[in-house]
CSV table of C-alpha atoms and ligand atoms in Angstrom, one decimal:
chain,number,residue,atom,x,y,z
A,135,MET,CA,-15.4,38.8,-36.9
A,136,ASP,CA,-12.4,40.8,-35.6
A,137,ALA,CA,-13.2,40.2,-32.0
A,138,LEU,CA,-11.8,36.7,-32.4
A,139,ALA,CA,-8.4,38.0,-33.4
A,140,GLY,CA,-7.5,38.7,-29.7
A,141,LEU,CA,-8.6,35.3,-28.4
A,142,PRO,CA,-6.2,34.2,-25.6
A,143,GLU,CA,-4.8,30.6,-25.4
A,144,ALA,CA,-6.0,29.7,-28.9
A,145,THR,CA,-5.0,29.1,-32.6
A,146,LEU,CA,-7.2,30.7,-35.1
A,147,LEU,CA,-7.9,29.5,-38.7
A,148,ARG,CA,-9.7,31.9,-40.9
A,149,ASP,CA,-8.8,31.5,-44.6
A,150,PRO,CA,-11.3,29.3,-46.6
A,151,ALA,CA,-8.6,26.8,-47.7
A,152,SER,CA,-7.5,25.9,-44.2
A,153,MET,CA,-11.1,25.7,-43.0
A,154,GLU,CA,-12.1,23.3,-45.9
A,155,PRO,CA,-11.5,20.1,-43.9
A,156,PHE,CA,-13.8,21.3,-41.2
A,157,LEU,CA,-16.9,21.5,-43.4
A,158,ARG,CA,-17.7,17.8,-43.1
A,159,ASP,CA,-17.3,14.7,-41.0
A,160,GLU,CA,-17.6,11.0,-42.2
A,161,SER,CA,-21.3,11.3,-42.9
A,162,HIS,CA,-22.8,12.5,-46.2
A,163,VAL,CA,-23.6,15.9,-44.7
A,164,ARG,CA,-21.6,19.1,-45.6
A,165,GLY,CA,-21.9,22.5,-43.9
A,166,PRO,CA,-21.2,26.1,-44.9
A,167,HIS,CA,-17.9,27.8,-44.2
A,168,PRO,CA,-17.8,28.7,-40.5
A,169,LEU,CA,-16.8,32.2,-39.3
A,170,ALA,CA,-13.6,30.7,-38.1
A,171,VAL,CA,-12.0,27.6,-36.7
A,172,VAL,CA,-10.6,28.1,-33.1
A,173,ARG,CA,-8.3,25.6,-31.5
A,174,PRO,CA,-8.3,26.4,-27.8
A,175,HIS,CA,-5.2,25.6,-25.7
A,176,GLY,CA,-6.7,26.5,-22.3
A,177,PRO,CA,-9.8,27.6,-20.4
A,178,ARG,CA,-9.3,31.3,-21.0
A,179,ALA,CA,-10.0,30.7,-24.7
A,180,LEU,CA,-13.3,29.0,-23.9
A,181,ARG,CA,-14.3,31.6,-21.4
A,182,GLU,CA,-13.8,34.4,-24.0
A,183,LEU,CA,-15.4,32.4,-26.8
A,184,VAL,CA,-18.6,31.9,-24.8
A,185,ARG,CA,-18.6,35.6,-24.0
A,186,LEU,CA,-18.1,36.6,-27.6
A,187,ALA,CA,-20.7,34.1,-28.9
A,188,LYS,CA,-23.3,35.6,-26.6
A,189,ALA,CA,-22.4,39.2,-27.4
A,190,GLU,CA,-22.1,38.8,-31.2
A,191,GLY,CA,-24.8,36.2,-31.6
A,192,PHE,CA,-22.8,33.3,-33.2
A,193,GLY,CA,-22.9,29.6,-32.4
A,194,LEU,CA,-20.1,27.3,-31.3
A,195,VAL,CA,-19.7,23.9,-33.0
A,196,PRO,CA,-17.5,21.3,-31.2
A,197,ARG,CA,-15.1,19.1,-33.1
A,198,GLY,CA,-12.9,16.2,-32.1
A,199,ALA,CA,-11.2,14.3,-35.0
A,200,GLY,CA,-14.1,14.7,-37.4
A,201,THR,CA,-14.9,11.0,-37.7
A,202,GLY,CA,-18.5,11.3,-36.7
A,203,LYS,CA,-21.2,9.7,-38.9
A,204,ALA,CA,-24.2,12.1,-38.4
A,205,GLY,CA,-22.9,15.6,-39.1
A,206,GLY,CA,-22.8,16.6,-35.4
A,207,CYS,CA,-19.5,18.5,-35.8
A,208,VAL,CA,-20.4,20.0,-39.2
A,209,PRO,CA,-20.8,23.9,-39.1
A,210,THR,CA,-24.2,25.5,-39.6
A,211,GLU,CA,-24.8,29.2,-40.5
A,212,ARG,CA,-22.9,31.8,-38.4
A,213,THR,CA,-20.9,29.4,-36.3
A,214,VAL,CA,-17.3,29.1,-35.1
A,215,VAL,CA,-15.9,25.6,-35.1
A,216,VAL,CA,-14.2,24.8,-31.8
A,217,ASP,CA,-11.5,22.2,-32.6
A,218,PHE,CA,-10.5,20.4,-29.4
A,219,SER,CA,-7.5,18.6,-30.9
A,220,ALA,CA,-5.0,20.8,-29.0
A,221,TRP,CA,-6.8,20.8,-25.6
A,222,PRO,CA,-4.1,20.1,-23.0
A,223,GLY,CA,-3.8,17.3,-20.5
A,224,ASP,CA,-2.3,13.8,-20.0
A,225,ILE,CA,-3.8,10.4,-19.8
A,226,ARG,CA,-3.5,9.2,-16.1
A,227,VAL,CA,-4.4,5.6,-15.2
A,228,SER,CA,-5.4,4.8,-11.6
A,229,PRO,CA,-5.3,1.0,-11.2
A,230,GLN,CA,-6.4,1.2,-7.6
A,231,ASP,CA,-9.6,3.0,-8.6
A,232,LEU,CA,-9.9,1.1,-11.8
A,233,CYS,CA,-10.2,4.3,-13.8
A,234,LEU,CA,-8.4,6.6,-16.1
A,235,HIS,CA,-8.6,10.4,-16.6
A,236,ALA,CA,-8.0,11.9,-20.1
A,237,PRO,CA,-8.6,15.1,-21.9
A,238,ALA,CA,-11.1,15.3,-24.8
A,239,SER,CA,-8.2,15.7,-27.2
A,240,ALA,CA,-6.7,12.3,-26.3
A,241,PRO,CA,-6.9,9.9,-29.3
A,242,LEU,CA,-9.1,6.9,-28.3
A,243,ARG,CA,-6.3,4.6,-29.5
A,244,ASP,CA,-4.0,6.1,-26.8
A,245,VAL,CA,-6.7,5.9,-24.1
A,246,LYS,CA,-7.2,2.2,-24.8
A,247,ALA,CA,-3.4,1.6,-25.0
A,248,ALA,CA,-2.8,3.4,-21.7
A,249,ALA,CA,-5.4,1.1,-20.0
A,250,GLU,CA,-3.8,-2.0,-21.6
A,251,SER,CA,-0.3,-1.0,-20.5
A,252,GLN,CA,-1.6,-1.6,-16.9
A,253,GLY,CA,-3.4,-4.8,-17.7
A,254,LEU,CA,-6.7,-2.9,-17.9
A,255,PHE,CA,-9.5,-2.6,-20.5
A,256,TYR,CA,-11.6,0.3,-21.8
A,257,PRO,CA,-14.1,-1.6,-24.0
A,258,PRO,CA,-15.7,1.1,-26.3
A,259,ASP,CA,-14.4,0.4,-29.8
A,260,PRO,CA,-16.1,2.4,-32.5
A,261,ASN,CA,-14.9,1.5,-36.0
A,262,SER,CA,-12.9,4.8,-36.0
A,263,TRP,CA,-11.1,3.8,-32.7
A,264,GLU,CA,-7.7,4.3,-34.3
A,265,SER,CA,-8.4,7.8,-35.5
A,266,CYS,CA,-11.2,9.3,-33.4
A,267,SER,CA,-10.8,11.5,-30.3
A,268,LEU,CA,-12.1,10.6,-26.8
A,269,GLY,CA,-14.1,13.9,-26.8
A,270,GLY,CA,-15.9,12.9,-29.9
A,271,THR,CA,-16.8,9.5,-28.5
A,272,LEU,CA,-18.2,11.1,-25.4
A,273,ALA,CA,-20.2,13.7,-27.2
A,274,THR,CA,-21.7,11.1,-29.5
A,275,ASN,CA,-21.9,8.2,-27.0
A,276,ALA,CA,-20.0,6.0,-29.5
A,277,GLY,CA,-20.7,2.3,-29.9
A,278,GLY,CA,-18.8,-0.4,-31.8
A,279,PRO,CA,-18.7,-4.2,-31.9
A,280,ASN,CA,-17.9,-4.6,-28.2
A,281,ALA,CA,-21.2,-2.9,-27.2
A,282,CYS,CA,-22.8,-6.3,-27.7
A,283,LYS,CA,-21.4,-7.3,-24.3
A,284,TYR,CA,-20.0,-4.1,-22.8
A,285,GLY,CA,-22.5,-1.5,-23.8
A,286,MET,CA,-21.9,2.0,-25.1
A,287,THR,CA,-19.4,4.8,-24.2
A,288,ARG,CA,-21.8,6.2,-21.5
A,289,HIS,CA,-21.6,3.0,-19.5
A,290,TRP,CA,-17.9,3.6,-19.0
A,291,VAL,CA,-17.9,7.2,-17.9
A,292,LEU,CA,-17.6,8.0,-14.2
A,293,SER,CA,-17.3,11.8,-14.4
A,294,VAL,CA,-17.1,14.5,-17.1
A,295,GLU,CA,-15.7,18.0,-17.1
A,296,ALA,CA,-17.7,20.3,-19.3
A,297,LEU,CA,-17.8,23.9,-20.5
A,298,LEU,CA,-21.2,25.4,-19.7
A,299,GLU,CA,-22.8,28.6,-20.7
A,300,ASP,CA,-21.2,30.6,-17.9
A,301,GLY,CA,-17.9,30.1,-19.7
A,302,GLU,CA,-16.5,27.9,-16.9
A,303,ILE,CA,-15.6,24.2,-16.8
A,304,HIS,CA,-17.6,22.2,-14.3
A,305,THR,CA,-17.1,18.6,-13.1
A,306,PHE,CA,-20.1,16.2,-12.9
A,307,GLY,CA,-19.6,12.8,-11.1
A,308,ILE,CA,-16.7,11.3,-9.1
A,309,SER,CA,-14.1,8.6,-9.6
A,310,SER,CA,-16.3,5.8,-8.3
A,311,VAL,CA,-18.9,3.5,-9.8
A,312,LYS,CA,-21.0,4.4,-6.8
A,313,ALA,CA,-22.3,8.0,-6.9
A,314,ASN,CA,-25.9,8.5,-6.2
A,315,ALA,CA,-26.3,12.0,-4.7
A,316,GLY,CA,-29.0,13.2,-7.0
A,317,PRO,CA,-29.6,12.7,-10.7
A,318,ALA,CA,-26.6,12.1,-12.9
A,319,LEU,CA,-26.2,15.3,-14.9
A,320,GLY,CA,-22.9,14.1,-16.4
A,321,GLN,CA,-24.9,11.4,-18.2
A,322,LEU,CA,-27.0,14.1,-19.8
A,323,LEU,CA,-23.9,15.6,-21.4
A,324,ILE,CA,-22.7,12.2,-22.9
A,325,GLY,CA,-24.3,11.6,-26.3
A,326,SER,CA,-25.8,15.1,-26.2
A,327,GLU,CA,-23.7,16.0,-29.3
A,328,GLY,CA,-22.6,19.3,-27.7
A,329,ILE,CA,-26.0,20.9,-27.5
A,330,PHE,CA,-25.9,21.4,-23.7
A,331,GLY,CA,-22.2,22.2,-23.3
A,332,PHE,CA,-18.8,20.9,-24.5
A,333,ILE,CA,-17.0,18.0,-22.8
A,334,VAL,CA,-13.3,18.8,-22.3
A,335,GLY,CA,-12.2,15.7,-20.2
A,336,ALA,CA,-13.5,12.7,-18.4
A,337,THR,CA,-12.8,9.9,-15.9
A,338,LEU,CA,-13.5,6.5,-17.4
A,339,ARG,CA,-14.2,3.2,-15.8
A,340,LEU,CA,-11.9,0.3,-16.5
A,341,MET,CA,-11.9,-3.4,-16.0
A,342,PRO,CA,-9.3,-6.2,-16.0
A,343,LEU,CA,-8.1,-6.9,-19.6
A,344,PRO,CA,-9.6,-10.1,-21.0
A,345,ARG,CA,-6.8,-12.7,-21.5
A,346,GLU,CA,-8.5,-15.1,-23.9
A,347,TYR,CA,-10.3,-14.7,-27.2
A,348,ALA,CA,-12.2,-17.1,-29.3
A,349,THR,CA,-12.8,-15.5,-32.7
A,350,LEU,CA,-15.0,-17.4,-35.0
A,351,LEU,CA,-16.0,-17.1,-38.6
A,352,LEU,CA,-19.4,-18.4,-39.3
A,353,PRO,CA,-20.3,-18.7,-43.0
A,354,VAL,CA,-23.9,-19.8,-43.8
A,355,LYS,CA,-25.5,-21.1,-46.9
A,356,HIS,CA,-28.8,-19.4,-46.3
A,357,TRP,CA,-28.2,-16.0,-44.9
A,358,GLU,CA,-31.5,-15.8,-43.0
A,359,ASP,CA,-30.1,-18.6,-40.8
A,360,LEU,CA,-28.1,-15.9,-39.0
A,361,LEU,CA,-31.0,-13.9,-37.9
A,362,ASP,CA,-32.2,-16.0,-35.0
A,363,LEU,CA,-28.7,-16.7,-33.7
A,364,PRO,CA,-28.1,-13.6,-31.5
A,365,GLY,CA,-31.3,-14.3,-29.6
A,366,ARG,CA,-30.6,-18.0,-29.4
A,367,LEU,CA,-27.1,-17.5,-28.1
A,368,CYS,CA,-28.2,-14.9,-25.4
A,369,GLY,CA,-31.1,-17.0,-24.5
A,370,ALA,CA,-28.8,-20.0,-23.8
A,371,GLY,CA,-26.3,-18.0,-21.7
A,372,PHE,CA,-23.7,-17.2,-24.3
A,373,LEU,CA,-22.8,-13.5,-24.5
A,374,PRO,CA,-20.4,-12.7,-27.3
A,375,SER,CA,-18.2,-9.7,-26.9
A,376,ALA,CA,-18.9,-9.1,-30.6
A,377,PHE,CA,-21.3,-10.6,-33.2
A,378,GLU,CA,-20.9,-8.9,-36.6
A,379,PHE,CA,-22.2,-9.9,-40.0
A,380,PHE,CA,-22.2,-9.2,-43.7
A,381,ASP,CA,-25.3,-9.8,-45.8
A,382,PRO,CA,-24.9,-11.6,-49.2
A,383,ALA,CA,-24.5,-8.4,-51.2
A,384,VAL,CA,-21.8,-6.9,-48.9
A,385,LEU,CA,-20.0,-10.2,-48.8
A,386,ALA,CA,-20.1,-10.6,-52.5
A,387,GLU,CA,-18.7,-7.0,-53.0
A,388,LEU,CA,-15.9,-7.6,-50.5
A,389,ARG,CA,-15.0,-10.9,-52.2
A,390,ALA,CA,-15.0,-9.4,-55.6
A,391,HIS,CA,-13.2,-6.1,-54.9
A,392,GLY,CA,-11.9,-6.2,-51.4
A,393,PRO,CA,-8.4,-6.8,-50.0
A,394,GLU,CA,-6.6,-10.2,-50.3
A,395,GLU,CA,-8.1,-11.6,-47.0
A,396,ALA,CA,-11.6,-10.7,-48.1
A,397,ARG,CA,-11.3,-12.6,-51.4
A,398,ARG,CA,-11.2,-16.0,-49.6
A,399,LEU,CA,-14.2,-15.4,-47.3
A,400,PRO,CA,-16.6,-18.3,-47.4
A,401,GLY,CA,-20.4,-18.5,-47.4
A,402,GLU,CA,-23.5,-16.8,-48.9
A,403,ALA,CA,-23.4,-14.5,-45.8
A,404,LEU,CA,-20.9,-14.4,-42.9
A,405,ALA,CA,-20.9,-13.7,-39.2
A,406,ILE,CA,-17.9,-12.9,-37.0
A,407,LEU,CA,-18.3,-14.0,-33.4
A,408,GLU,CA,-16.0,-13.3,-30.6
A,409,PHE,CA,-16.0,-14.4,-27.0
A,410,ASP,CA,-13.6,-13.1,-24.4
A,411,GLU,CA,-14.4,-14.8,-21.1
A,412,ARG,CA,-12.0,-17.1,-19.3
A,413,GLY,CA,-12.3,-20.6,-20.7
A,414,CYS,CA,-13.8,-19.5,-24.1
A,415,THR,CA,-11.1,-21.3,-26.0
A,416,SER,CA,-11.5,-24.5,-24.1
A,417,GLU,CA,-13.0,-27.6,-25.7
A,418,PRO,CA,-16.1,-27.8,-23.4
A,419,PHE,CA,-17.0,-24.2,-24.2
A,420,LEU,CA,-16.5,-24.6,-27.9
A,421,GLU,CA,-18.4,-27.9,-27.9
A,422,ALA,CA,-21.3,-26.4,-26.1
A,423,LEU,CA,-21.4,-23.5,-28.6
A,424,HIS,CA,-21.2,-26.0,-31.5
A,425,ASP,CA,-24.1,-28.0,-30.1
A,426,LEU,CA,-26.2,-24.8,-29.6
A,427,LEU,CA,-25.5,-23.6,-33.2
A,428,GLY,CA,-26.5,-27.0,-34.6
A,429,PRO,CA,-26.3,-27.5,-38.4
A,430,VAL,CA,-25.5,-23.8,-39.0
A,431,ALA,CA,-22.1,-24.5,-37.5
A,432,GLU,CA,-21.1,-26.7,-40.4
A,433,GLY,CA,-18.5,-24.3,-41.8
A,434,LEU,CA,-17.4,-22.7,-38.6
A,435,VAL,CA,-13.7,-21.6,-38.6
A,436,ILE,CA,-11.9,-20.8,-35.4
A,437,ALA,CA,-9.0,-18.3,-35.6
A,438,SER,CA,-6.0,-20.2,-34.3
A,439,ASP,CA,-3.7,-17.3,-33.5
A,440,ALA,CA,-3.6,-13.5,-33.1
A,441,ARG,CA,-2.5,-13.0,-36.8
A,442,GLN,CA,-5.7,-14.8,-38.0
A,443,ARG,CA,-7.8,-12.9,-35.5
A,444,ASN,CA,-6.4,-9.6,-36.7
A,445,GLY,CA,-6.9,-10.5,-40.3
A,446,ILE,CA,-10.6,-11.2,-39.7
A,447,TRP,CA,-11.1,-7.9,-37.8
A,448,ALA,CA,-9.1,-6.0,-40.5
A,449,VAL,CA,-11.7,-7.0,-43.1
A,450,ARG,CA,-14.6,-6.0,-40.8
A,451,ARG,CA,-13.0,-2.7,-39.9
A,452,MET,CA,-12.4,-1.6,-43.4
A,453,THR,CA,-15.9,-2.4,-44.7
A,454,SER,CA,-17.4,1.1,-44.1
A,455,ALA,CA,-14.5,2.9,-45.9
A,456,PHE,CA,-14.4,0.2,-48.6
A,457,LEU,CA,-18.1,0.7,-49.5
A,458,LYS,CA,-17.7,4.5,-49.3
A,459,GLU,CA,-14.8,4.3,-51.8
A,460,ARG,CA,-16.8,2.2,-54.2
A,461,HIS,CA,-20.1,4.2,-53.7
A,462,PRO,CA,-19.0,7.7,-52.7
A,463,LYS,CA,-22.5,9.1,-52.5
A,464,LYS,CA,-24.0,6.2,-50.5
A,465,VAL,CA,-26.0,6.9,-47.4
A,466,SER,CA,-25.4,4.6,-44.4
A,467,GLU,CA,-27.8,4.3,-41.5
A,468,ASP,CA,-27.5,2.7,-38.1
A,469,ILE,CA,-31.0,1.7,-37.1
A,470,VAL,CA,-31.4,-0.7,-34.2
A,471,VAL,CA,-34.0,-3.3,-33.3
A,472,PRO,CA,-34.2,-5.7,-30.4
A,473,ARG,CA,-32.3,-8.8,-31.3
A,474,SER,CA,-35.5,-10.8,-31.0
A,475,ARG,CA,-37.0,-8.8,-33.9
A,476,LEU,CA,-34.2,-9.1,-36.5
A,477,ARG,CA,-36.1,-11.5,-38.7
A,478,ASP,CA,-39.1,-9.2,-38.7
A,479,PHE,CA,-36.9,-6.3,-39.6
A,480,PHE,CA,-35.5,-7.9,-42.7
A,481,ALA,CA,-38.9,-9.2,-43.7
A,482,GLY,CA,-40.2,-5.6,-43.4
A,483,LEU,CA,-37.2,-4.2,-45.3
A,484,ASP,CA,-38.0,-6.6,-48.1
A,485,GLN,CA,-41.6,-5.5,-48.2
A,486,LEU,CA,-40.5,-1.8,-48.3
A,487,GLY,CA,-38.5,-2.6,-51.5
A,488,ILE,CA,-35.7,-0.3,-50.5
A,489,PRO,CA,-32.6,-1.1,-52.5
A,490,ALA,CA,-30.2,-1.6,-49.6
A,491,VAL,CA,-27.3,-3.7,-48.5
A,492,THR,CA,-26.6,-4.4,-44.8
A,493,TYR,CA,-23.8,-5.3,-42.5
A,494,GLY,CA,-22.9,-4.5,-38.9
A,495,HIS,CA,-23.6,-5.4,-35.3
A,496,LEU,CA,-26.1,-8.2,-35.6
A,497,GLY,CA,-25.5,-9.3,-32.0
A,498,ASP,CA,-27.1,-6.2,-30.6
A,499,GLY,CA,-29.5,-5.5,-33.4
A,500,ASN,CA,-27.6,-2.4,-34.7
A,501,LEU,CA,-27.6,-2.6,-38.5
A,502,HIS,CA,-25.7,-0.5,-41.0
A,503,VAL,CA,-28.3,-0.4,-43.8
A,504,ASN,CA,-26.5,1.2,-46.8
A,505,LEU,CA,-28.4,2.8,-49.6
A,506,LEU,CA,-25.6,2.5,-52.2
A,507,ALA,CA,-27.5,4.3,-55.0
A,508,ALA,CA,-28.5,7.3,-52.8
A,509,GLY,CA,-26.5,9.7,-55.0
A,510,GLU,CA,-28.5,8.8,-58.1
A,511,THR,CA,-31.9,8.7,-56.3
A,512,GLU,CA,-34.2,11.6,-56.5
A,513,PRO,CA,-34.0,13.5,-53.1
A,514,ALA,CA,-37.7,13.2,-52.3
A,515,LEU,CA,-37.7,9.5,-53.1
A,516,LEU,CA,-34.5,9.0,-51.0
A,517,ALA,CA,-36.1,10.9,-48.0
A,518,GLY,CA,-39.2,8.6,-48.3
A,519,GLN,CA,-37.0,5.5,-48.3
A,520,LEU,CA,-35.1,6.6,-45.3
A,521,MET,CA,-38.3,7.5,-43.4
A,522,GLY,CA,-39.7,4.1,-44.3
A,523,LEU,CA,-36.6,2.5,-42.9
A,524,PHE,CA,-36.7,4.5,-39.6
A,525,ARG,CA,-40.5,3.9,-39.2
A,526,LEU,CA,-39.9,0.2,-39.6
A,527,ALA,CA,-37.2,0.1,-36.9
A,528,VAL,CA,-39.4,2.2,-34.5
A,529,SER,CA,-42.4,-0.1,-35.2
A,530,LEU,CA,-40.4,-3.1,-34.0
A,531,GLY,CA,-39.4,-1.5,-30.7
A,532,GLY,CA,-36.2,-0.1,-32.1
A,533,THR,CA,-35.0,3.4,-33.0
A,534,LEU,CA,-33.4,5.3,-35.9
A,535,SER,CA,-29.9,5.4,-34.5
A,536,GLY,CA,-28.1,2.8,-32.4
A,537,GLU,CA,-24.7,4.4,-32.2
A,538,HIS,CA,-24.0,7.3,-34.6
A,539,GLY,CA,-26.4,9.8,-33.1
A,540,ILE,CA,-28.7,12.4,-34.7
A,541,GLY,CA,-26.5,15.4,-35.6
A,542,LEU,CA,-27.7,17.0,-38.8
A,543,ALA,CA,-28.2,13.9,-40.8
A,544,LYS,CA,-31.1,12.5,-38.9
A,545,ARG,CA,-32.5,15.6,-37.3
A,546,GLU,CA,-35.7,15.8,-39.4
A,547,ALA,CA,-36.5,12.2,-38.9
A,548,PHE,CA,-35.8,12.4,-35.1
A,549,LEU,CA,-38.2,15.4,-34.8
A,550,ALA,CA,-40.9,13.6,-36.8
A,551,LEU,CA,-40.6,10.2,-35.0
A,552,SER,CA,-40.0,11.2,-31.4
A,553,ASP,CA,-42.7,11.5,-28.7
A,554,PRO,CA,-43.6,15.2,-28.5
A,555,ALA,CA,-43.3,15.1,-24.7
A,556,GLN,CA,-39.7,13.9,-25.1
A,557,LEU,CA,-38.9,16.7,-27.5
A,558,GLN,CA,-40.5,19.2,-25.2
A,559,ALA,CA,-38.4,18.0,-22.3
A,560,LEU,CA,-35.2,18.1,-24.4
A,561,ARG,CA,-36.0,21.7,-25.5
A,562,ALA,CA,-36.7,22.7,-21.9
A,563,ILE,CA,-33.4,21.3,-20.8
A,564,LYS,CA,-31.6,22.9,-23.7
A,565,HIS,CA,-33.1,26.3,-22.8
A,566,ALA,CA,-32.2,25.9,-19.1
A,567,LEU,CA,-28.6,24.9,-19.9
A,568,ASP,CA,-28.1,27.1,-23.0
A,569,PRO,CA,-30.5,30.0,-22.9
A,570,ALA,CA,-28.6,32.0,-25.5
A,571,GLY,CA,-28.6,29.0,-27.9
A,572,ILE,CA,-24.8,29.1,-28.5
A,573,PHE,CA,-24.0,25.4,-28.2
A,574,ASN,CA,-24.1,23.5,-31.5
A,575,PRO,CA,-27.2,25.3,-32.8
A,576,GLY,CA,-29.4,23.4,-35.3
A,577,LYS,CA,-28.3,20.0,-34.2
A,578,VAL,CA,-30.5,17.2,-32.8
A,579,ILE,CA,-33.5,19.2,-31.7
B,1010,2HG,C1,-19.0,0.4,-38.5
B,1010,2HG,O1,-19.6,-0.3,-37.7
B,1010,2HG,C2,-19.2,1.9,-38.3
B,1010,2HG,O2,-18.3,0.0,-39.4
B,1010,2HG,C3,-19.5,2.6,-39.6
B,1010,2HG,O3,-20.1,2.2,-37.4
B,1010,2HG,C4,-20.7,2.2,-40.3
B,1010,2HG,O4,-20.3,3.4,-42.3
B,1010,2HG,C5,-21.1,3.0,-41.5
B,1010,2HG,O5,-22.3,3.3,-41.5
B,1011,ZN,ZN1,-21.0,0.5,-36.5
C-alpha cells in the first residue's frame, strides 16, 4: 500500500512488530494485521485517508486508547487503523456555558480533571477512566458506575465534530443544552462505534462538582437480599450515584487472591453504594436510608474519610483486570435488565445452568456476567451459553449490552436478536452516510 507513504500530517506504522498492540482491545477478540496504522496529526491526513480508502478499496478502523470491551477498534481484513492518540487540540473549559471542549485524543482523566479544576463535574466514569481516551468513550457511548444517577456519555455531549465520508470535519450541535433545530444527528454518531464517521472532538456538558459523598459498604448474609434493593431505593426517592455489587463467587475470589484491602471484605456478597447529594452525610439522611434498608443494613459500614472511600473504589476498579489475570480466557458480558427484573434475571440464569460469576452495576441493572471457563469450553457450547444469556436479558425487557457496545464481539448476537426493521433502518443510515463502506467495516451491523 505505497499510496500511504506520502500521507501528509501523519505518522505511519507498518512493520508487524509495531502494529502488534493494535490487533486487540480489552475484549477477547483479536483481529488480523492491518495494512498499516496511521496516526493523523491534522485534517489533511484524514482527507487524504478517506480519498485513498475509497480509491483503493480498504476500510478505516478508528482507535482511541484501545481500552474497549467489544472489539470495536480491532482491525478486520484490508483495513488501516486510524489511531487518534496524536490528534491535536487542547481542553478548554467554559464555566459560563457550563461546558468543555476537548479533542478525541484527550485522556478522559484529563477531561475530568480540567472540569474539576474549575469546580465542575463531568460524570461519565467507565472503569478505564484513567487510561481511556475521550474519543473512545464517545464512539462507544461509555458507561460506568455513575451512570446509575447521571446516565451515559451521550447524555453529556452538546456537540461533536466528526470526519464524514466527504473527507471533511463537520460539527453537529451547539454549546447549549437547548438545541432543537431538527433531529440531533450528533447523537447518532455517539455510540455508533465509528460506522458512520469518526469523532475528532466534542463539547461536553458539565455540572457543579458534588461536595459531599456518602460511600457505604453493604455486606449481606444472603446475597439475593441485594436484588430488590435498587428498585426499593429508587421507589422511595433515593438515587445513588453508584450502586455496585459482587456476587458470592467474585467476592470469595477477591478475598482469597485479591489485594490487601479485598481480603478484609465482609459478607457472603457485597454492595457498594454511593450518594453525592448535599446532605447525604447528615444523620437524618443516613437514618432514613437505614430505615428503608431494614434488617439488610445490619452490617452497613460508612466510609469515614477520603482514604477509606478510595480504598473501597480501588477494589471495585481492579476487579475486571483481577479476574482477567486469573482467568485470561474468560469472556465477560455486560447485559442489562430493568432494575425491577433483577431477581427474575438471576432466577433465569440459574435455570440456564450457565457457569458464570457476576459483578457490576446492580443499581442500573447492568451486570458483568463472566464466563470464567470460556477458554476451556467447546466453541459451539460457549456460543449457545452466550445466546441463552442474551435472550434471557431481552426477554426481561433488557438488552445484550448496557455499556460496552457491540463491536465484533457481540455482532452476531446483535444481528440475531434485533428487530429486523431496526437493522434495516441502521443499514439505510449506514449506506446514506458511508456509501463506499469505508468506516469501520464489519462492525455492529
Ligand atoms: C467494569 O465495570 C468494566 O469493571 C469492565 O465495565 C467489566 O471486564 C468487564 O467486563
Ligand atoms: Zn462496567
